[in-house]
PDB file of C-alpha atoms in Angstrom:
ATOM      1  CA  MET A   1      45.606   5.772  53.594  1.00  0.00           C
ATOM      2  CA  ALA A   2      47.588   2.600  53.065  1.00  0.00           C
ATOM      3  CA  GLY A   3      48.923   0.894  56.147  1.00  0.00           C
ATOM      4  CA  ARG A   4      52.444  -0.295  56.642  1.00  0.00           C
ATOM      5  CA  VAL A   5      54.026  -2.627  54.126  1.00  0.00           C
ATOM      6  CA  LEU A   6      53.847  -6.145  55.490  1.00  0.00           C
ATOM      7  CA  LYS A   7      57.267  -7.548  56.270  1.00  0.00           C
ATOM      8  CA  PRO A   8      58.091 -10.565  54.072  1.00  0.00           C
ATOM      9  CA  SER A   9      58.303 -13.858  55.928  1.00  0.00           C
ATOM     10  CA  SER A  10      61.779 -15.277  56.400  1.00  0.00           C
ATOM     11  CA  ALA A  11      61.067 -17.909  53.741  1.00  0.00           C
ATOM     12  CA  LEU A  12      59.879 -15.320  51.217  1.00  0.00           C
ATOM     13  CA  LEU A  13      62.791 -13.053  52.083  1.00  0.00           C
ATOM     14  CA  ASP A  14      65.208 -15.903  51.330  1.00  0.00           C
ATOM     15  CA  VAL A  15      63.672 -16.212  47.855  1.00  0.00           C
ATOM     16  CA  PHE A  16      63.919 -12.464  47.315  1.00  0.00           C
ATOM     17  CA  LYS A  17      67.592 -12.506  48.274  1.00  0.00           C
ATOM     18  CA  ALA A  18      68.265 -15.355  45.859  1.00  0.00           C
ATOM     19  CA  TRP A  19      66.918 -13.321  42.934  1.00  0.00           C
ATOM     20  CA  GLN A  20      68.978 -10.196  42.545  1.00  0.00           C
ATOM     21  CA  GLY A  21      69.334  -7.783  39.641  1.00  0.00           C
ATOM     22  CA  GLY A  22      67.907  -4.463  38.622  1.00  0.00           C
ATOM     23  CA  ALA A  23      66.782  -1.618  40.838  1.00  0.00           C
ATOM     24  CA  VAL A  24      63.806   0.550  41.680  1.00  0.00           C
ATOM     25  CA  ARG A  25      64.920   4.177  41.678  1.00  0.00           C
ATOM     26  CA  VAL A  26      62.844   6.887  43.327  1.00  0.00           C
ATOM     27  CA  GLN A  27      63.590  10.569  42.756  1.00  0.00           C
ATOM     28  CA  GLN A  28      61.949  13.974  42.608  1.00  0.00           C
ATOM     29  CA  ASN A  29      61.485  15.154  39.048  1.00  0.00           C
ATOM     30  CA  GLU A  30      63.938  17.916  38.113  1.00  0.00           C
ATOM     31  CA  LYS A  31      61.459  19.848  35.953  1.00  0.00           C
ATOM     32  CA  LEU A  32      58.476  19.368  38.267  1.00  0.00           C
ATOM     33  CA  PRO A  33      59.601  19.105  41.923  1.00  0.00           C
ATOM     34  CA  ILE A  34      56.101  18.165  43.147  1.00  0.00           C
ATOM     35  CA  ARG A  35      56.339  15.017  41.013  1.00  0.00           C
ATOM     36  CA  LEU A  36      57.935  11.821  42.322  1.00  0.00           C
ATOM     37  CA  ASP A  37      59.311   9.378  39.746  1.00  0.00           C
ATOM     38  CA  VAL A  38      59.386   5.654  40.527  1.00  0.00           C
ATOM     39  CA  ILE A  39      61.598   4.032  37.903  1.00  0.00           C
ATOM     40  CA  LEU A  40      61.877   0.302  37.209  1.00  0.00           C
ATOM     41  CA  ASP A  41      65.447  -0.204  36.050  1.00  0.00           C
ATOM     42  CA  ARG A  42      66.248  -3.637  34.666  1.00  0.00           C
ATOM     43  CA  PRO A  43      66.127  -2.996  30.912  1.00  0.00           C
ATOM     44  CA  GLU A  44      68.075  -6.120  29.951  1.00  0.00           C
ATOM     45  CA  LYS A  45      65.149  -8.173  31.316  1.00  0.00           C
ATOM     46  CA  ASN A  46      62.358  -5.846  30.147  1.00  0.00           C
ATOM     47  CA  ASN A  47      62.143  -4.651  33.765  1.00  0.00           C
ATOM     48  CA  CYS A  48      60.755  -7.919  35.096  1.00  0.00           C
ATOM     49  CA  LEU A  49      60.835  -7.636  38.868  1.00  0.00           C
ATOM     50  CA  SER A  50      63.576  -9.466  40.726  1.00  0.00           C
ATOM     51  CA  GLY A  51      63.309 -10.230  44.417  1.00  0.00           C
ATOM     52  CA  ALA A  52      65.589  -7.293  45.128  1.00  0.00           C
ATOM     53  CA  MET A  53      63.297  -4.945  43.169  1.00  0.00           C
ATOM     54  CA  MET A  54      60.240  -6.185  45.055  1.00  0.00           C
ATOM     55  CA  GLN A  55      62.000  -5.443  48.323  1.00  0.00           C
ATOM     56  CA  GLN A  56      63.002  -2.004  47.090  1.00  0.00           C
ATOM     57  CA  LEU A  57      59.418  -1.170  46.094  1.00  0.00           C
ATOM     58  CA  GLY A  58      58.396  -1.881  49.662  1.00  0.00           C
ATOM     59  CA  GLU A  59      61.234   0.224  51.039  1.00  0.00           C
ATOM     60  CA  HIS A  60      60.073   3.189  48.938  1.00  0.00           C
ATOM     61  CA  ALA A  61      56.422   2.946  50.023  1.00  0.00           C
ATOM     62  CA  LYS A  62      56.771   5.811  52.508  1.00  0.00           C
ATOM     63  CA  GLN A  63      57.957   8.173  49.751  1.00  0.00           C
ATOM     64  CA  ILE A  64      55.098   7.097  47.477  1.00  0.00           C
ATOM     65  CA  SER A  65      52.646   7.994  50.255  1.00  0.00           C
ATOM     66  CA  SER A  66      54.295  11.332  51.096  1.00  0.00           C
ATOM     67  CA  GLN A  67      52.189  14.485  51.376  1.00  0.00           C
ATOM     68  CA  GLU A  68      54.959  16.326  49.502  1.00  0.00           C
ATOM     69  CA  ASN A  69      54.004  14.910  46.095  1.00  0.00           C
ATOM     70  CA  ALA A  70      51.228  16.123  43.806  1.00  0.00           C
ATOM     71  CA  VAL A  71      51.775  13.274  41.348  1.00  0.00           C
ATOM     72  CA  VAL A  72      53.670   9.988  41.487  1.00  0.00           C
ATOM     73  CA  VAL A  73      54.674   8.496  38.142  1.00  0.00           C
ATOM     74  CA  ILE A  74      55.882   4.915  37.736  1.00  0.00           C
ATOM     75  CA  SER A  75      57.699   4.039  34.516  1.00  0.00           C
ATOM     76  CA  GLY A  76      60.292   1.660  33.120  1.00  0.00           C
ATOM     77  CA  VAL A  77      63.751   2.078  31.578  1.00  0.00           C
ATOM     78  CA  GLY A  78      64.486   0.778  28.085  1.00  0.00           C
ATOM     79  CA  LYS A  79      62.097  -0.895  25.671  1.00  0.00           C
ATOM     80  CA  SER A  80      59.307  -1.847  28.080  1.00  0.00           C
ATOM     81  CA  PHE A  81      57.414  -0.741  31.154  1.00  0.00           C
ATOM     82  CA  CYS A  82      57.590  -4.147  32.877  1.00  0.00           C
ATOM     83  CA  SER A  83      57.153  -7.794  31.914  1.00  0.00           C
ATOM     84  CA  GLY A  84      55.917  -8.948  35.328  1.00  0.00           C
ATOM     85  CA  ALA A  85      57.925 -10.940  37.829  1.00  0.00           C
ATOM     86  CA  ASP A  86      61.069 -12.942  37.162  1.00  0.00           C
ATOM     87  CA  LEU A  87      59.802 -16.401  36.172  1.00  0.00           C
ATOM     88  CA  GLY A  88      62.582 -18.108  38.108  1.00  0.00           C
ATOM     89  CA  LEU A  89      61.437 -16.347  41.241  1.00  0.00           C
ATOM     90  CA  ILE A  90      57.838 -17.349  40.595  1.00  0.00           C
ATOM     91  CA  LYS A  91      58.955 -20.962  40.206  1.00  0.00           C
ATOM     92  CA  ASP A  92      60.750 -20.755  43.559  1.00  0.00           C
ATOM     93  CA  ILE A  93      57.551 -19.645  45.332  1.00  0.00           C
ATOM     94  CA  SER A  94      55.338 -22.311  43.758  1.00  0.00           C
ATOM     95  CA  ASP A  95      54.554 -23.531  47.264  1.00  0.00           C
ATOM     96  CA  GLN A  96      50.980 -22.410  48.102  1.00  0.00           C
ATOM     97  CA  HIS A  97      51.967 -20.806  51.392  1.00  0.00           C
ATOM     98  CA  LEU A  98      54.686 -18.749  49.712  1.00  0.00           C
ATOM     99  CA  GLY A  99      52.242 -17.706  46.994  1.00  0.00           C
ATOM    100  CA  VAL A 100      49.848 -16.362  49.612  1.00  0.00           C
ATOM    101  CA  GLN A 101      52.715 -14.634  51.415  1.00  0.00           C
ATOM    102  CA  MET A 102      53.694 -12.983  48.122  1.00  0.00           C
ATOM    103  CA  PHE A 103      50.096 -11.777  47.749  1.00  0.00           C
ATOM    104  CA  ASP A 104      50.126 -10.301  51.255  1.00  0.00           C
ATOM    105  CA  TYR A 105      53.433  -8.514  50.695  1.00  0.00           C
ATOM    106  CA  MET A 106      52.946  -7.157  47.164  1.00  0.00           C
ATOM    107  CA  SER A 107      49.330  -6.105  47.717  1.00  0.00           C
ATOM    108  CA  SER A 108      50.428  -4.125  50.782  1.00  0.00           C
ATOM    109  CA  VAL A 109      53.140  -2.453  48.669  1.00  0.00           C
ATOM    110  CA  LEU A 110      50.890  -1.589  45.715  1.00  0.00           C
ATOM    111  CA  ALA A 111      48.188  -0.269  48.060  1.00  0.00           C
ATOM    112  CA  HIS A 112      50.467   2.736  48.573  1.00  0.00           C
ATOM    113  CA  PHE A 113      50.009   3.725  44.923  1.00  0.00           C
ATOM    114  CA  HIS A 114      46.232   3.514  45.191  1.00  0.00           C
ATOM    115  CA  ASP A 115      46.010   5.190  48.610  1.00  0.00           C
ATOM    116  CA  SER A 116      48.691   7.826  48.135  1.00  0.00           C
ATOM    117  CA  PRO A 117      47.447  11.411  48.640  1.00  0.00           C
ATOM    118  CA  ALA A 118      49.118  12.148  45.305  1.00  0.00           C
ATOM    119  CA  ILE A 119      47.547  11.318  41.948  1.00  0.00           C
ATOM    120  CA  THR A 120      49.426   8.229  40.775  1.00  0.00           C
ATOM    121  CA  ILE A 121      50.134   7.565  37.102  1.00  0.00           C
ATOM    122  CA  ALA A 122      51.477   4.505  35.290  1.00  0.00           C
ATOM    123  CA  LYS A 123      53.409   5.630  32.209  1.00  0.00           C
ATOM    124  CA  ILE A 124      53.339   2.542  29.998  1.00  0.00           C
ATOM    125  CA  HIS A 125      55.442   1.800  26.942  1.00  0.00           C
ATOM    126  CA  GLY A 126      56.480  -1.439  25.285  1.00  0.00           C
ATOM    127  CA  HIS A 127      55.167  -4.419  27.233  1.00  0.00           C
ATOM    128  CA  ALA A 128      53.061  -4.388  30.392  1.00  0.00           C
ATOM    129  CA  LEU A 129      52.403  -8.053  31.079  1.00  0.00           C
ATOM    130  CA  GLY A 130      51.144 -10.161  33.985  1.00  0.00           C
ATOM    131  CA  GLY A 131      52.190  -8.625  37.271  1.00  0.00           C
ATOM    132  CA  ALA A 132      52.946  -5.347  35.498  1.00  0.00           C
ATOM    133  CA  THR A 133      49.214  -4.895  34.923  1.00  0.00           C
ATOM    134  CA  GLU A 134      48.688  -5.186  38.676  1.00  0.00           C
ATOM    135  CA  ILE A 135      51.126  -2.335  39.236  1.00  0.00           C
ATOM    136  CA  CYS A 136      49.251  -0.290  36.628  1.00  0.00           C
ATOM    137  CA  SER A 137      45.863  -1.210  38.097  1.00  0.00           C
ATOM    138  CA  SER A 138      46.912   0.161  41.485  1.00  0.00           C
ATOM    139  CA  THR A 139      47.470   3.649  40.031  1.00  0.00           C
ATOM    140  CA  ASP A 140      44.824   6.320  39.478  1.00  0.00           C
ATOM    141  CA  ILE A 141      45.646   6.970  35.827  1.00  0.00           C
ATOM    142  CA  ARG A 142      47.178   4.799  33.126  1.00  0.00           C
ATOM    143  CA  ILE A 143      48.728   6.360  30.028  1.00  0.00           C
ATOM    144  CA  ALA A 144      50.244   4.243  27.258  1.00  0.00           C
ATOM    145  CA  HIS A 145      52.372   4.751  24.174  1.00  0.00           C
ATOM    146  CA  SER A 146      50.478   3.833  21.027  1.00  0.00           C
ATOM    147  CA  ALA A 147      52.794   0.858  20.413  1.00  0.00           C
ATOM    148  CA  SER A 148      52.284  -0.614  23.898  1.00  0.00           C
ATOM    149  CA  LYS A 149      51.164  -4.213  24.412  1.00  0.00           C
ATOM    150  CA  ILE A 150      49.139  -4.939  27.561  1.00  0.00           C
ATOM    151  CA  ALA A 151      48.011  -8.358  28.767  1.00  0.00           C
ATOM    152  CA  PHE A 152      46.634  -9.984  31.905  1.00  0.00           C
ATOM    153  CA  PHE A 153      48.639 -13.187  31.426  1.00  0.00           C
ATOM    154  CA  GLN A 154      47.941 -14.724  34.829  1.00  0.00           C
ATOM    155  CA  SER A 155      45.363 -17.256  33.585  1.00  0.00           C
ATOM    156  CA  LYS A 156      47.874 -18.533  31.004  1.00  0.00           C
ATOM    157  CA  MET A 157      50.179 -19.249  33.940  1.00  0.00           C
ATOM    158  CA  GLY A 158      47.407 -21.177  35.679  1.00  0.00           C
ATOM    159  CA  ILE A 159      46.901 -18.553  38.389  1.00  0.00           C
ATOM    160  CA  VAL A 160      44.922 -15.384  39.143  1.00  0.00           C
ATOM    161  CA  PRO A 161      46.234 -11.845  39.755  1.00  0.00           C
ATOM    162  CA  SER A 162      48.462 -12.356  42.769  1.00  0.00           C
ATOM    163  CA  TRP A 163      49.587  -8.877  43.832  1.00  0.00           C
ATOM    164  CA  GLY A 164      46.221  -7.408  44.783  1.00  0.00           C
ATOM    165  CA  GLY A 165      45.515  -5.918  41.345  1.00  0.00           C
ATOM    166  CA  ALA A 166      42.198  -7.731  40.940  1.00  0.00           C
ATOM    167  CA  GLU A 167      40.762  -5.448  43.628  1.00  0.00           C
ATOM    168  CA  HIS A 168      40.770  -2.551  41.169  1.00  0.00           C
ATOM    169  CA  LEU A 169      39.935  -4.152  37.819  1.00  0.00           C
ATOM    170  CA  GLU A 170      36.155  -4.204  38.150  1.00  0.00           C
ATOM    171  CA  ARG A 171      36.151  -0.523  39.102  1.00  0.00           C
ATOM    172  CA  ILE A 172      38.437   0.371  36.191  1.00  0.00           C
ATOM    173  CA  MET A 173      36.982  -1.720  33.368  1.00  0.00           C
ATOM    174  CA  GLY A 174      33.608  -2.950  34.566  1.00  0.00           C
ATOM    175  CA  ARG A 175      32.988  -6.542  35.630  1.00  0.00           C
ATOM    176  CA  GLY A 176      32.368  -8.031  32.186  1.00  0.00           C
ATOM    177  CA  ARG A 177      35.362  -6.448  30.490  1.00  0.00           C
ATOM    178  CA  ALA A 178      37.620  -7.255  33.425  1.00  0.00           C
ATOM    179  CA  LEU A 179      36.636 -10.928  33.400  1.00  0.00           C
ATOM    180  CA  ALA A 180      37.018 -11.099  29.627  1.00  0.00           C
ATOM    181  CA  ALA A 181      40.518  -9.616  29.786  1.00  0.00           C
ATOM    182  CA  MET A 182      41.508 -11.918  32.649  1.00  0.00           C
ATOM    183  CA  GLY A 183      40.045 -15.026  31.072  1.00  0.00           C
ATOM    184  CA  ARG A 184      41.185 -14.443  27.495  1.00  0.00           C
ATOM    185  CA  ALA A 185      44.643 -13.245  28.553  1.00  0.00           C
ATOM    186  CA  ASN A 186      44.865 -11.645  25.125  1.00  0.00           C
ATOM    187  CA  ILE A 187      47.407  -8.996  24.204  1.00  0.00           C
ATOM    188  CA  MET A 188      45.712  -5.608  23.860  1.00  0.00           C
ATOM    189  CA  THR A 189      47.071  -2.661  21.948  1.00  0.00           C
ATOM    190  CA  ALA A 190      47.007   0.705  23.687  1.00  0.00           C
ATOM    191  CA  GLU A 191      43.921   1.703  21.693  1.00  0.00           C
ATOM    192  CA  GLU A 192      42.163  -1.558  22.551  1.00  0.00           C
ATOM    193  CA  ALA A 193      43.011  -1.044  26.213  1.00  0.00           C
ATOM    194  CA  ARG A 194      41.592   2.478  26.021  1.00  0.00           C
ATOM    195  CA  ALA A 195      38.427   1.202  24.343  1.00  0.00           C
ATOM    196  CA  ASN A 196      38.070  -1.276  27.214  1.00  0.00           C
ATOM    197  CA  GLY A 197      38.442   1.485  29.799  1.00  0.00           C
ATOM    198  CA  TYR A 198      41.828   0.353  31.085  1.00  0.00           C
ATOM    199  CA  VAL A 199      44.013   3.059  29.556  1.00  0.00           C
ATOM    200  CA  ASP A 200      43.050   6.709  30.027  1.00  0.00           C
ATOM    201  CA  PHE A 201      45.334   8.415  27.493  1.00  0.00           C
ATOM    202  CA  VAL A 202      47.340   7.182  24.497  1.00  0.00           C
ATOM    203  CA  TYR A 203      50.437   9.151  23.526  1.00  0.00           C
ATOM    204  CA  GLU A 204      52.629   9.135  20.423  1.00  0.00           C
ATOM    205  CA  THR A 205      55.681  10.924  21.808  1.00  0.00           C
ATOM    206  CA  ASP A 206      57.291  11.247  25.198  1.00  0.00           C
ATOM    207  CA  GLU A 207      56.651  14.976  24.995  1.00  0.00           C
ATOM    208  CA  GLU A 208      52.903  14.307  24.773  1.00  0.00           C
ATOM    209  CA  ALA A 209      53.092  12.047  27.820  1.00  0.00           C
ATOM    210  CA  GLU A 210      55.072  14.596  29.823  1.00  0.00           C
ATOM    211  CA  ASN A 211      52.667  17.393  28.861  1.00  0.00           C
ATOM    212  CA  PHE A 212      49.730  15.274  30.022  1.00  0.00           C
ATOM    213  CA  ILE A 213      51.387  14.611  33.392  1.00  0.00           C
ATOM    214  CA  ALA A 214      52.276  18.290  33.817  1.00  0.00           C
ATOM    215  CA  GLN A 215      48.663  19.245  33.106  1.00  0.00           C
ATOM    216  CA  VAL A 216      47.408  16.841  35.784  1.00  0.00           C
ATOM    217  CA  ALA A 217      49.682  18.580  38.295  1.00  0.00           C
ATOM    218  CA  SER A 218      49.102  22.102  36.979  1.00  0.00           C
ATOM    219  CA  GLY A 219      47.068  23.152  40.041  1.00  0.00           C
ATOM    220  CA  GLY A 220      50.114  22.902  42.268  1.00  0.00           C
ATOM    221  CA  LEU A 221      50.732  20.665  45.271  1.00  0.00           C
ATOM    222  CA  GLU A 222      47.689  21.237  47.472  1.00  0.00           C
ATOM    223  CA  VAL A 223      45.097  21.795  44.742  1.00  0.00           C
ATOM    224  CA  THR A 224      46.202  18.733  42.767  1.00  0.00           C
ATOM    225  CA  LYS A 225      46.035  16.520  45.853  1.00  0.00           C
ATOM    226  CA  ALA A 226      42.640  18.009  46.673  1.00  0.00           C
ATOM    227  CA  GLN A 227      41.186  16.721  43.396  1.00  0.00           C
ATOM    228  CA  LYS A 228      41.897  13.133  44.473  1.00  0.00           C
ATOM    229  CA  ALA A 229      40.842  13.850  48.049  1.00  0.00           C
ATOM    230  CA  MET A 230      37.491  15.139  46.778  1.00  0.00           C
ATOM    231  CA  LEU A 231      36.762  11.962  44.808  1.00  0.00           C
ATOM    232  CA  ASN A 232      37.705   9.924  47.870  1.00  0.00           C
ATOM    233  CA  ALA A 233      35.473  12.091  50.067  1.00  0.00           C
ATOM    234  CA  VAL A 234      32.482  11.488  47.787  1.00  0.00           C
ATOM    235  CA  LYS A 235      32.618   7.858  48.911  1.00  0.00           C
ATOM    236  CA  THR A 236      32.608   8.709  52.608  1.00  0.00           C
ATOM    237  CA  SER A 237      30.481  11.714  53.579  1.00  0.00           C
ATOM    238  CA  VAL A 238      29.332  15.240  52.761  1.00  0.00           C
ATOM    239  CA  ASP A 239      31.292  16.471  55.764  1.00  0.00           C
ATOM    240  CA  ASP A 240      34.473  15.010  54.300  1.00  0.00           C
ATOM    241  CA  GLN A 241      33.748  16.787  51.024  1.00  0.00           C
ATOM    242  CA  LYS A 242      33.315  20.064  52.906  1.00  0.00           C
ATOM    243  CA  LYS A 243      36.685  19.581  54.604  1.00  0.00           C
ATOM    244  CA  VAL A 244      38.394  19.164  51.234  1.00  0.00           C
ATOM    245  CA  LEU A 245      36.647  22.264  49.921  1.00  0.00           C
ATOM    246  CA  GLU A 246      37.708  24.270  52.967  1.00  0.00           C
ATOM    247  CA  SER A 247      41.322  23.198  52.442  1.00  0.00           C
ATOM    248  CA  VAL A 248      41.551  25.065  49.130  1.00  0.00           C
ATOM    249  CA  TRP A 249      38.737  27.657  49.144  1.00  0.00           C
ATOM    250  CA  ASN A 250      40.159  31.185  49.378  1.00  0.00           C
ATOM    251  CA  GLY A 251      43.635  29.734  49.358  1.00  0.00           C
ATOM    252  CA  GLU A 252      46.450  31.457  47.489  1.00  0.00           C
ATOM    253  CA  THR A 253      45.887  29.498  44.281  1.00  0.00           C
ATOM    254  CA  HIS A 254      42.165  30.212  44.410  1.00  0.00           C
ATOM    255  CA  ARG A 255      42.675  33.952  44.971  1.00  0.00           C
ATOM    256  CA  ILE A 256      45.234  34.255  42.172  1.00  0.00           C
ATOM    257  CA  ALA A 257      42.988  32.383  39.740  1.00  0.00           C
ATOM    258  CA  ILE A 258      40.004  34.615  40.533  1.00  0.00           C
ATOM    259  CA  GLN A 259      42.085  37.767  40.073  1.00  0.00           C
ATOM    260  CA  LYS A 260      43.372  36.538  36.714  1.00  0.00           C
ATOM    261  CA  GLN A 261      39.799  35.932  35.555  1.00  0.00           C
ATOM    262  CA  ILE A 262      38.716  39.382  36.760  1.00  0.00           C
ATOM    263  CA  ASP A 263      41.677  41.027  35.024  1.00  0.00           C
ATOM    264  CA  ALA A 264      40.873  39.186  31.782  1.00  0.00           C
ATOM    265  CA  VAL A 265      37.260  40.370  31.879  1.00  0.00           C
ATOM    266  CA  VAL A 266      38.315  43.965  32.570  1.00  0.00           C
ATOM    267  CA  LYS A 267      40.711  43.937  29.595  1.00  0.00           C
ATOM    268  CA  LYS A 268      37.852  42.895  27.300  1.00  0.00           C
TER     269      LYS A 268
END
């Protein structure tokens, strides 16, 4: 599980406060209550993160890590998912110490997406550039509209991924593909990103995307969380795997599913 979000230093907090605009909204999904929606809302700036939005992401970390969610979906309002951080803000933290402090803060925030007991999904459309790819990399699943444009622009800015996203890229894409994407900083289409292992599902309509998300959560709260817990347990021990199995075996969902299968066989 992710630890606490690191508190920004006073100097970094001053920069955050100087760069206002936009909001990060967090709400339970009306159609699927076991789904938490994290919504980047600054459409006039293609949802580039202001200092205020970075603070708000940290403030919502506890909800992202809640046991009450089967899936957590992060998306953007308007034409794009996110175009990274506000460039003015980045200029204001050009001091090396502030850059490292930004890394400490944002990596601790995004760790909550990776470590959440819920399956986390980045729902990409439009642009996902620079820091936006680090948000996406911290999630378990990335889905993208067919017209999406995805790019690891950090090397073009003379830096490396600075929000902790590099931690996940080798696992997601493989070392060679990750380094190629980081070094080339080329814009990938959704299909190219899928071919490179970065995107898991490409959708044409919002209905397709929503159906995919609903299917991921179709096992219900405990069973859906158990799927992620089982993959995590594989990395730790057989005993941990057994504990996950025990948490769902002969549970209500399991019993209902077995009875449905028995009834179907009897009808044949």
